[in-house]
GROMACS .gro file of C-alpha atoms in nm:
model
  447
    1MET     CA    1  -6.116   4.196  -2.253
    2ILE     CA    2  -6.245   4.528  -2.086
    3ASN     CA    3  -6.421   4.324  -1.811
    4ILE     CA    4  -6.097   4.141  -1.757
    5ASN     CA    5  -5.912   4.467  -1.696
    6ASN     CA    6  -6.187   4.639  -1.456
    7LYS     CA    7  -6.179   4.311  -1.254
    8TYR     CA    8  -5.792   4.343  -1.192
    9ALA     CA    9  -5.864   4.711  -1.113
   10LEU     CA   10  -6.117   4.619  -0.855
   11VAL     CA   11  -5.902   4.347  -0.707
   12SER     CA   12  -5.584   4.638  -0.666
   13ALA     CA   13  -5.822   4.889  -0.526
   14THR     CA   14  -5.943   4.619  -0.268
   15VAL     CA   15  -5.576   4.564  -0.168
   16LEU     CA   16  -5.497   4.898  -0.159
   17LEU     CA   17  -5.800   4.960   0.110
   18ALA     CA   18  -5.682   4.667   0.318
   19LEU     CA   19  -5.338   4.837   0.338
   20SER     CA   20  -5.471   5.152   0.448
   21GLY     CA   21  -5.728   5.014   0.662
   22CYS     CA   22  -5.800   5.159   1.025
   23GLY     CA   23  -5.654   4.973   1.307
   24SER     CA   24  -5.418   4.795   1.074
   25SER     CA   25  -5.046   4.745   1.234
   26ASP     CA   26  -4.700   4.773   1.084
   27LYS     CA   27  -4.683   4.384   1.125
   28ASP     CA   28  -5.019   4.330   0.959
   29ASN     CA   29  -4.885   4.562   0.660
   30GLN     CA   30  -4.598   4.329   0.636
   31ASP     CA   31  -4.778   4.006   0.582
   32ILE     CA   32  -4.978   4.139   0.299
   33VAL     CA   33  -4.842   4.022  -0.017
   34ILE     CA   34  -4.970   4.169  -0.364
   35PRO     CA   35  -4.977   3.911  -0.616
   36PRO     CA   36  -4.879   4.014  -0.990
   37ALA     CA   37  -5.148   4.006  -1.221
   38PRO     CA   38  -5.142   3.753  -1.489
   39PRO     CA   39  -5.083   3.876  -1.832
   40LEU     CA   40  -5.379   3.963  -2.046
   41PRO     CA   41  -5.473   3.704  -2.302
   42GLU     CA   42  -5.338   3.733  -2.635
   43VAL     CA   43  -5.593   3.857  -2.892
   44ASN     CA   44  -5.623   3.595  -3.168
   45GLN     CA   45  -5.904   3.687  -3.432
   46VAL     CA   46  -5.940   3.780  -3.784
   47ALA     CA   47  -6.168   4.023  -3.957
   48LEU     CA   48  -6.246   4.090  -4.306
   49LYS     CA   49  -6.519   4.193  -4.561
   50THR     CA   50  -6.632   4.056  -4.883
   51VAL     CA   51  -6.742   4.288  -5.157
   52TYR     CA   52  -6.785   4.325  -5.530
   53ASP     CA   53  -6.703   4.590  -5.790
   54GLY     CA   54  -7.026   4.778  -5.761
   55CYS     CA   55  -7.173   5.076  -5.962
   56ASN     CA   56  -7.067   5.342  -5.711
   57GLY     CA   57  -6.725   5.170  -5.538
   58ASP     CA   58  -6.713   4.836  -5.356
   59GLU     CA   59  -7.067   4.689  -5.273
   60ARG     CA   60  -7.117   4.429  -4.990
   61PHE     CA   61  -7.111   4.083  -5.102
   62PRO     CA   62  -7.298   3.870  -4.814
   63ASN     CA   63  -7.290   3.520  -4.760
   64VAL     CA   64  -6.950   3.431  -4.921
   65ASP     CA   65  -6.806   3.108  -4.762
   66ILE     CA   66  -6.494   3.126  -4.548
   67VAL     CA   67  -6.293   2.816  -4.445
   68PHE     CA   68  -6.042   2.764  -4.185
   69HIS     CA   69  -5.774   2.524  -4.285
   70ASP     CA   70  -5.506   2.357  -4.036
   71ALA     CA   71  -5.145   2.344  -4.132
   72SER     CA   72  -5.176   2.024  -4.366
   73GLY     CA   73  -5.488   2.225  -4.547
   74GLY     CA   74  -5.775   2.025  -4.377
   75VAL     CA   75  -6.080   2.189  -4.291
   76VAL     CA   76  -6.123   2.338  -3.949
   77SER     CA   77  -6.440   2.493  -3.988
   78THR     CA   78  -6.642   2.692  -4.223
   79HIS     CA   79  -6.858   3.014  -4.203
   80THR     CA   80  -7.000   3.270  -4.409
   81SER     CA   81  -6.993   3.665  -4.430
   82ASP     CA   82  -7.305   3.817  -4.279
   83ALA     CA   83  -7.561   4.025  -4.461
   84ASN     CA   84  -7.319   4.332  -4.489
   85GLY     CA   85  -7.042   4.099  -4.592
   86GLU     CA   86  -6.846   4.134  -4.273
   87PHE     CA   87  -6.694   3.852  -4.106
   88LYS     CA   88  -6.515   3.869  -3.764
   89SER     CA   89  -6.433   3.556  -3.541
   90ALA     CA   90  -6.216   3.422  -3.321
   91ILE     CA   91  -5.926   3.198  -3.480
   92PRO     CA   92  -6.016   2.849  -3.398
   93ASP     CA   93  -5.779   2.618  -3.233
   94GLN     CA   94  -5.542   2.416  -3.509
   95ALA     CA   95  -5.656   2.686  -3.760
   96VAL     CA   96  -5.342   2.823  -3.968
   97HIS     CA   97  -5.478   2.933  -4.299
   98LEU     CA   98  -5.801   3.083  -4.429
   99SER     CA   99  -5.978   3.089  -4.745
  100VAL     CA  100  -6.251   3.274  -4.882
  101VAL     CA  101  -6.440   3.116  -5.180
  102GLU     CA  102  -6.655   3.285  -5.422
  103PRO     CA  103  -7.002   3.157  -5.457
  104ARG     CA  104  -7.102   2.956  -5.755
  105GLY     CA  105  -7.208   3.128  -6.059
  106GLU     CA  106  -7.478   3.044  -6.305
  107GLN     CA  107  -7.236   3.090  -6.600
  108PRO     CA  108  -6.905   2.878  -6.648
  109GLN     CA  109  -6.596   3.103  -6.545
  110SER     CA  110  -6.311   3.103  -6.324
  111ARG     CA  111  -6.433   3.075  -5.981
  112VAL     CA  112  -6.211   3.314  -5.746
  113ILE     CA  113  -6.066   3.167  -5.433
  114ARG     CA  114  -5.868   3.387  -5.192
  115THR     CA  115  -5.617   3.188  -4.926
  116PHE     CA  116  -5.417   3.360  -4.656
  117MET     CA  117  -5.151   3.180  -4.513
  118ASP     CA  118  -5.010   3.175  -4.165
  119ILE     CA  119  -5.283   3.394  -4.016
  120ASP     CA  120  -5.210   3.481  -3.638
  121GLY     CA  121  -5.271   3.721  -3.383
  122ASP     CA  122  -5.534   4.005  -3.446
  123VAL     CA  123  -5.534   4.050  -3.824
  124ASN     CA  124  -5.747   4.253  -4.049
  125LEU     CA  125  -5.747   4.104  -4.402
  126GLY     CA  126  -5.947   4.404  -4.526
  127SER     CA  127  -6.195   4.387  -4.839
  128ILE     CA  128  -6.193   4.063  -5.038
  129LEU     CA  129  -6.287   4.186  -5.372
  130PHE     CA  130  -6.477   3.961  -5.630
  131ILE     CA  131  -6.621   4.004  -5.966
  132ARG     CA  132  -6.963   4.168  -6.004
  133PRO     CA  133  -7.248   3.874  -5.933
  134GLU     CA  134  -7.468   3.810  -6.196
  135ASN     CA  135  -7.787   3.877  -5.999
  136ALA     CA  136  -7.623   4.251  -5.890
  137PRO     CA  137  -7.831   4.530  -5.998
  138SER     CA  138  -7.753   4.668  -6.342
  139CYS     CA  139  -7.537   4.999  -6.339
  140SER     CA  140  -7.655   5.316  -6.539
  141LEU     CA  141  -7.274   5.419  -6.642
  142VAL     CA  142  -7.239   5.801  -6.671
  143ARG     CA  143  -6.929   5.875  -6.808
  144PRO     CA  144  -6.761   6.226  -6.788
  145LYS     CA  145  -6.770   6.460  -7.058
  146CYS     CA  146  -6.439   6.559  -7.161
  147GLY     CA  147  -6.307   6.783  -7.452
  148SER     CA  148  -6.016   7.000  -7.509
  149VAL     CA  149  -5.923   7.354  -7.417
  150SER     CA  150  -5.683   7.571  -7.619
  151LEU     CA  151  -5.418   7.764  -7.449
  152ASP     CA  152  -5.302   8.070  -7.575
  153SER     CA  153  -4.964   8.177  -7.458
  154SER     CA  154  -4.880   8.487  -7.681
  155LYS     CA  155  -4.879   8.705  -7.356
  156LEU     CA  156  -4.599   8.491  -7.221
  157ASP     CA  157  -4.358   8.486  -7.526
  158VAL     CA  158  -4.170   8.794  -7.462
  159ALA     CA  159  -4.133   8.781  -7.091
  160TYR     CA  160  -4.067   8.388  -7.103
  161GLU     CA  161  -3.886   8.376  -7.438
  162GLY     CA  162  -3.716   8.030  -7.444
  163TYR     CA  163  -3.894   7.882  -7.164
  164THR     CA  164  -4.074   7.550  -7.186
  165LEU     CA  165  -4.476   7.566  -7.134
  166ILE     CA  166  -4.594   7.192  -7.035
  167THR     CA  167  -4.908   7.089  -6.949
  168GLY     CA  168  -4.994   6.806  -6.670
  169GLU     CA  169  -5.025   6.568  -6.957
  170GLY     CA  170  -4.692   6.662  -7.105
  171ASN     CA  171  -4.789   6.860  -7.392
  172THR     CA  172  -4.504   7.126  -7.443
  173ARG     CA  173  -4.430   7.447  -7.628
  174ILE     CA  174  -4.132   7.655  -7.656
  175LEU     CA  175  -4.239   8.007  -7.607
  176GLY     CA  176  -4.135   8.313  -7.815
  177GLN     CA  177  -3.997   8.068  -8.109
  178ALA     CA  178  -4.066   8.189  -8.445
  179ASP     CA  179  -4.057   7.827  -8.585
  180SER     CA  180  -4.301   7.709  -8.288
  181SER     CA  181  -4.619   7.545  -8.413
  182PRO     CA  182  -4.900   7.776  -8.522
  183TYR     CA  183  -5.141   7.570  -8.332
  184PRO     CA  184  -5.227   7.663  -7.995
  185ILE     CA  185  -5.111   7.405  -7.701
  186THR     CA  186  -5.390   7.206  -7.581
  187LEU     CA  187  -5.528   7.074  -7.253
  188ASN     CA  188  -5.775   6.789  -7.215
  189VAL     CA  189  -6.038   6.859  -6.956
  190CYS     CA  190  -6.334   6.668  -6.808
  191ASP     CA  191  -6.649   6.775  -6.621
  192ASP     CA  192  -6.550   6.571  -6.313
  193GLN     CA  193  -6.236   6.760  -6.239
  194ASP     CA  194  -6.192   7.091  -6.097
  195ASN     CA  195  -5.811   7.198  -6.141
  196TYR     CA  196  -5.565   7.162  -6.393
  197HIS     CA  197  -5.180   7.298  -6.401
  198VAL     CA  198  -4.948   7.431  -6.636
  199ALA     CA  199  -4.580   7.508  -6.570
  200LEU     CA  200  -4.317   7.715  -6.712
  201ILE     CA  201  -3.946   7.560  -6.719
  202SER     CA  202  -3.641   7.792  -6.758
  203PRO     CA  203  -3.429   7.735  -7.069
  204ASP     CA  204  -3.142   7.610  -6.845
  205SER     CA  205  -3.388   7.375  -6.675
  206THR     CA  206  -3.298   7.510  -6.307
  207SER     CA  207  -3.604   7.703  -6.213
  208ALA     CA  208  -3.993   7.664  -6.281
  209GLN     CA  209  -4.332   7.803  -6.199
  210ALA     CA  210  -4.670   7.668  -6.196
  211ALA     CA  211  -5.020   7.802  -6.271
  212GLN     CA  212  -5.375   7.635  -6.128
  213LEU     CA  213  -5.652   7.673  -6.389
  214SER     CA  214  -5.987   7.616  -6.278
  215ASN     CA  215  -6.354   7.611  -6.392
  216LEU     CA  216  -6.232   7.552  -6.742
  217ALA     CA  217  -6.504   7.425  -7.004
  218TYR     CA  218  -6.410   7.221  -7.292
  219GLY     CA  219  -6.397   7.395  -7.628
  220GLU     CA  220  -6.320   7.736  -7.467
  221GLN     CA  221  -5.986   7.928  -7.542
  222VAL     CA  222  -5.772   8.023  -7.221
  223TYR     CA  223  -5.540   8.313  -7.233
  224LEU     CA  224  -5.249   8.262  -7.005
  225GLN     CA  225  -5.136   8.562  -6.821
  226ALA     CA  226  -4.783   8.592  -6.647
  227ASP     CA  227  -4.968   8.669  -6.322
  228ASP     CA  228  -5.134   8.308  -6.352
  229PHE     CA  229  -4.773   8.140  -6.243
  230VAL     CA  230  -4.779   8.187  -5.869
  231TYR     CA  231  -4.645   7.852  -5.740
  232SER     CA  232  -4.258   7.823  -5.724
  233GLY     CA  233  -4.112   7.506  -5.829
  234VAL     CA  234  -3.837   7.309  -5.613
  235ALA     CA  235  -3.600   7.100  -5.799
  236VAL     CA  236  -3.581   6.750  -5.744
  237SER     CA  237  -3.266   6.566  -5.644
  238ASP     CA  238  -3.134   6.325  -5.895
  239PRO     CA  239  -3.101   5.981  -5.702
  240GLY     CA  240  -2.829   5.843  -5.907
  241LEU     CA  241  -2.970   5.504  -5.956
  242GLU     CA  242  -2.831   5.306  -6.253
  243ASN     CA  243  -2.962   5.064  -6.493
  244LEU     CA  244  -3.314   5.155  -6.489
  245HIS     CA  245  -3.562   5.105  -6.762
  246ASP     CA  246  -3.823   5.331  -6.623
  247SER     CA  247  -3.803   5.638  -6.392
  248ASP     CA  248  -4.020   5.954  -6.365
  249ILE     CA  249  -4.163   6.219  -6.117
  250SER     CA  250  -4.521   6.250  -6.078
  251THR     CA  251  -4.726   6.447  -5.847
  252PHE     CA  252  -5.106   6.433  -5.767
  253ALA     CA  253  -5.357   6.664  -5.619
  254ALA     CA  254  -5.527   6.381  -5.438
  255PRO     CA  255  -5.403   6.095  -5.237
  256GLY     CA  256  -5.519   5.800  -5.443
  257PHE     CA  257  -5.341   5.905  -5.756
  258GLU     CA  258  -5.662   6.093  -5.889
  259GLN     CA  259  -5.633   6.429  -6.084
  260PRO     CA  260  -5.249   6.432  -6.192
  261VAL     CA  261  -5.068   6.737  -6.165
  262PHE     CA  262  -4.731   6.693  -6.331
  263SER     CA  263  -4.514   6.404  -6.441
  264GLU     CA  264  -4.204   6.358  -6.599
  265ILE     CA  265  -4.061   6.714  -6.512
  266SER     CA  266  -3.796   6.723  -6.220
  267PHE     CA  267  -3.973   6.976  -6.019
  268ILE     CA  268  -4.256   6.969  -5.762
  269PHE     CA  269  -4.452   7.244  -5.633
  270PRO     CA  270  -4.505   7.216  -5.252
  271GLU     CA  271  -4.763   7.510  -5.235
  272LEU     CA  272  -5.014   7.315  -5.433
  273GLU     CA  273  -5.039   7.059  -5.143
  274ALA     CA  274  -4.974   6.779  -5.395
  275PHE     CA  275  -4.856   6.430  -5.318
  276ARG     CA  276  -4.502   6.381  -5.487
  277PHE     CA  277  -4.374   6.037  -5.579
  278TYR     CA  278  -4.037   5.907  -5.758
  279ASN     CA  279  -4.123   5.598  -5.952
  280ALA     CA  280  -3.839   5.365  -6.083
  281GLY     CA  281  -3.827   5.011  -6.241
  282ARG     CA  282  -3.607   4.737  -6.393
  283ARG     CA  283  -3.762   4.484  -6.610
  284SER     CA  284  -3.663   4.161  -6.791
  285ASN     CA  285  -3.801   3.915  -7.051
  286VAL     CA  286  -3.731   3.528  -7.096
  287THR     CA  287  -3.876   3.322  -7.374
  288VAL     CA  288  -3.858   2.965  -7.364
  289ASN     CA  289  -4.042   2.787  -7.673
  290ASN     CA  290  -4.364   2.915  -7.658
  291ASP     CA  291  -4.368   3.033  -7.294
  292ARG     CA  292  -4.254   3.417  -7.208
  293TYR     CA  293  -4.195   3.495  -6.874
  294PHE     CA  294  -4.183   3.860  -6.757
  295ILE     CA  295  -4.009   4.024  -6.474
  296TYR     CA  296  -4.055   4.376  -6.332
  297SER     CA  297  -3.896   4.536  -6.030
  298GLY     CA  298  -4.046   4.865  -5.917
  299SER     CA  299  -4.042   5.120  -5.639
  300VAL     CA  300  -4.227   5.428  -5.556
  301SER     CA  301  -4.046   5.682  -5.324
  302ARG     CA  302  -4.193   5.996  -5.144
  303ILE     CA  303  -4.026   6.314  -5.222
  304ASP     CA  304  -4.012   6.570  -4.942
  305GLU     CA  305  -4.094   6.957  -4.995
  306THR     CA  306  -3.712   7.033  -5.035
  307GLY     CA  307  -3.676   6.800  -5.354
  308GLN     CA  308  -3.521   6.531  -5.154
  309ILE     CA  309  -3.621   6.184  -5.277
  310GLN     CA  310  -3.672   5.948  -4.955
  311LEU     CA  311  -3.530   5.685  -5.202
  312GLU     CA  312  -3.638   5.317  -5.201
  313ALA     CA  313  -3.457   5.141  -5.450
  314PRO     CA  314  -3.618   4.895  -5.674
  315ILE     CA  315  -3.509   4.535  -5.562
  316GLU     CA  316  -3.228   4.374  -5.810
  317ILE     CA  317  -3.350   4.172  -6.082
  318ASP     CA  318  -3.320   3.812  -5.980
  319SER     CA  319  -3.432   3.541  -6.234
  320THR     CA  320  -3.419   3.262  -5.956
  321PRO     CA  321  -3.794   3.230  -5.914
  322LEU     CA  322  -3.840   3.169  -6.286
  323ASP     CA  323  -3.735   2.816  -6.220
  324MET     CA  324  -4.028   2.767  -6.000
  325LEU     CA  325  -4.284   2.899  -6.270
  326MET     CA  326  -4.106   2.709  -6.548
  327SER     CA  327  -4.147   2.417  -6.370
  328PHE     CA  328  -4.458   2.452  -6.217
  329ASN     CA  329  -4.684   2.137  -6.228
  330SER     CA  330  -4.862   2.109  -5.876
  331LEU     CA  331  -5.081   2.307  -5.654
  332GLN     CA  332  -4.874   2.198  -5.344
  333TYR     CA  333  -4.522   2.345  -5.331
  334SER     CA  334  -4.263   2.507  -5.116
  335TYR     CA  335  -4.073   2.830  -5.173
  336ASP     CA  336  -3.811   3.054  -5.003
  337PHE     CA  337  -3.736   3.390  -5.102
  338THR     CA  338  -3.589   3.502  -4.773
  339HIS     CA  339  -3.250   3.592  -4.965
  340MET     CA  340  -3.395   3.820  -5.187
  341ASP     CA  341  -3.461   4.149  -4.985
  342ASP     CA  342  -3.556   4.233  -4.642
  343ARG     CA  343  -3.794   4.515  -4.716
  344ILE     CA  344  -4.030   4.242  -4.859
  345ASN     CA  345  -4.333   4.184  -4.643
  346GLU     CA  346  -4.583   3.970  -4.845
  347VAL     CA  347  -4.565   3.717  -5.141
  348ILE     CA  348  -4.872   3.660  -5.345
  349TRP     CA  349  -4.924   3.376  -5.596
  350THR     CA  350  -5.183   3.378  -5.861
  351ILE     CA  351  -5.262   3.060  -6.046
  352LYS     CA  352  -5.539   3.056  -6.300
  353PHE     CA  353  -5.603   2.676  -6.387
  354THR     CA  354  -5.836   2.380  -6.481
  355ASP     CA  355  -5.852   2.131  -6.206
  356VAL     CA  356  -5.909   1.751  -6.294
  357ALA     CA  357  -6.295   1.796  -6.258
  358SER     CA  358  -6.254   2.068  -6.556
  359ASP     CA  359  -6.344   2.329  -6.349
  360LEU     CA  360  -6.173   2.678  -6.379
  361TYR     CA  361  -6.023   2.868  -6.110
  362ASN     CA  362  -5.848   3.193  -6.020
  363TRP     CA  363  -5.658   3.116  -5.714
  364ARG     CA  364  -5.447   3.360  -5.512
  365ILE     CA  365  -5.226   3.273  -5.217
  366SER     CA  366  -5.071   3.509  -4.983
  367GLY     CA  367  -4.793   3.418  -4.756
  368GLY     CA  368  -4.488   3.536  -4.627
  369LEU     CA  369  -4.133   3.529  -4.757
  370ALA     CA  370  -4.122   3.159  -4.707
  371GLY     CA  371  -4.371   2.873  -4.683
  372SER     CA  372  -4.518   2.546  -4.795
  373VAL     CA  373  -4.855   2.544  -4.975
  374PRO     CA  374  -5.025   2.229  -4.856
  375SER     CA  375  -5.319   2.046  -5.029
  376PHE     CA  376  -5.598   2.254  -4.909
  377GLU     CA  377  -5.941   2.108  -4.865
  378PHE     CA  378  -6.254   2.265  -4.928
  379GLY     CA  379  -6.520   2.017  -4.810
  380GLN     CA  380  -6.850   2.057  -4.995
  381LEU     CA  381  -6.811   2.424  -5.109
  382LEU     CA  382  -6.640   2.297  -5.456
  383ASN     CA  383  -6.721   2.021  -5.668
  384GLN     CA  384  -6.448   1.791  -5.492
  385ASN     CA  385  -6.305   1.829  -5.169
  386SER     CA  386  -5.930   1.911  -5.280
  387LEU     CA  387  -5.809   2.083  -5.615
  388GLU     CA  388  -5.592   1.905  -5.838
  389LEU     CA  389  -5.400   2.063  -6.103
  390SER     CA  390  -5.498   1.934  -6.466
  391LYS     CA  391  -5.377   2.256  -6.677
  392PHE     CA  392  -5.274   2.585  -6.589
  393SER     CA  393  -5.331   2.894  -6.790
  394HIS     CA  394  -5.136   3.176  -6.605
  395ILE     CA  395  -4.916   3.192  -6.308
  396SER     CA  396  -4.784   3.507  -6.140
  397LEU     CA  397  -4.581   3.621  -5.838
  398VAL     CA  398  -4.560   3.933  -5.656
  399LEU     CA  399  -4.356   4.019  -5.372
  400SER     CA  400  -4.423   4.345  -5.214
  401GLY     CA  401  -4.347   4.544  -4.910
  402LEU     CA  402  -4.416   4.893  -4.728
  403PRO     CA  403  -4.054   4.986  -4.597
  404ASP     CA  404  -4.191   5.174  -4.322
  405ILE     CA  405  -4.416   4.888  -4.161
  406SER     CA  406  -4.309   4.609  -3.942
  407THR     CA  407  -4.213   4.310  -4.142
  408ASP     CA  408  -4.450   4.093  -3.947
  409LEU     CA  409  -4.693   3.949  -4.206
  410ASN     CA  410  -5.009   3.982  -4.025
  411THR     CA  411  -4.906   4.333  -3.897
  412TYR     CA  412  -4.835   4.442  -4.248
  413ARG     CA  413  -5.157   4.298  -4.380
  414THR     CA  414  -5.353   4.476  -4.092
  415ARG     CA  415  -5.212   4.808  -4.150
  416VAL     CA  416  -5.226   4.757  -4.538
  417ALA     CA  417  -5.641   4.696  -4.465
  418ASP     CA  418  -5.635   5.012  -4.251
  419MET     CA  419  -5.496   5.207  -4.529
  420THR     CA  420  -5.699   5.100  -4.818
  421LYS     CA  421  -5.999   5.250  -4.947
  422GLU     CA  422  -6.228   5.133  -5.216
  423GLY     CA  423  -5.950   4.894  -5.323
  424TYR     CA  424  -5.686   5.180  -5.344
  425MET     CA  425  -5.386   5.282  -5.107
  426ASP     CA  426  -5.464   5.597  -4.918
  427HIS     CA  427  -5.148   5.800  -4.978
  428THR     CA  428  -5.241   6.034  -4.677
  429HIS     CA  429  -5.061   5.798  -4.438
  430LEU     CA  430  -4.683   5.852  -4.461
  431GLU     CA  431  -4.616   5.477  -4.448
  432ALA     CA  432  -4.783   5.424  -4.769
  433GLN     CA  433  -4.568   5.702  -4.976
  434SER     CA  434  -4.313   5.469  -5.035
  435TYR     CA  435  -4.334   5.103  -5.144
  436ILE     CA  436  -4.147   4.829  -5.325
  437TYR     CA  437  -4.274   4.541  -5.575
  438LYS     CA  438  -4.145   4.287  -5.806
  439HIS     CA  439  -4.356   4.082  -6.044
  440TYR     CA  440  -4.286   3.772  -6.213
  441SER     CA  441  -4.562   3.614  -6.449
  442HIS     CA  442  -4.594   3.372  -6.724
  443SER     CA  443  -4.788   3.402  -7.059
  444ASN     CA  444  -4.819   3.131  -7.329
  445ARG     CA  445  -4.788   3.254  -7.697
  446ALA     CA  446  -5.071   3.011  -7.796
  447ASP     CA  447  -5.335   3.168  -7.522
   0.00000   0.00000   0.00000
């Protein structure tokens, strides 16, 4: 594409030289017509990486089969990821969908297939994660050493009588109370974490101050001082949502939900430079004979430094998709959830089943808000060309969206891939600090 741009740049320069050349007349200039440059060709390619859960994060998984399908599910072409697990290719003519197929294992297990419907444009599907292969090197698992630290709050009892002392884990103590527990409040510490936090909440819950404790060793006793509490709290406004089953405020010291600072208190501490979220959820359960169906609609909303929640309300509970789950009996089906919520970007189906050849599969199919799942073919990659359902053991449906990202499916996929590291969303990106999701799942009591 760079060569094309340079080519048209050279053509334009030649025309300009002709216009300004010596000895040319006004009449000559009038006869010259500059043709418009043709539009640049639309980029139409796909990129992905195949990985497995390694000892220290994602490990490359080379030579994983990749299939381009046409609109009816037929095979257009097959490929494999390279030695680094990477794959990048122009999308072939007639190709509409793409599947990534886990290599055959030596032990019987559910073989994983990941299918992406309606791929188009310049789309990055990110890292496709598979379970650890049997021939992968063994891991020497080193677990962090953890223990408890005792917090002595006696020096706070007079100045902060009636205040609530709370740890990041939610352990509490009312200061200066004669009937308070004689045992010290404790804090769980591990050698892989540097900082821990405690806060003081006023008796009327209108103010808060926090302290950051560092270099703690389990088994020691820490004497809290008033001078430790140097971080001023900002009250978080109540969003006023009704009919919630879950809601809390959580702050983290790192973007991947690592190192929680506080949870379930209505204050944030901007000077700690933490990531701040308001979580809300609604749920419902339906039981039909031996089958149980679970619905959960949740949202995560960013909290700004003034304590204002940039609210993304959970999607209202809607039991309509349960009809599909209850009557599911084929791997070819159509769906339409465009009525549900315009913030939804992607729909993911997960089906665990046994096919007519008695092979086990774990199939995850990603698509837009509406679609038709065709009869996908896989050529020689599976024991049979196409899959036919014999019995399913699990089916779930997840609708999700990042409201600050374009609702175009492939733009969404690419942006999510760009913001994901080691399988986790990188919340340093503002777009990734608010999102919605809705989960429908089925289970059988006999399983």
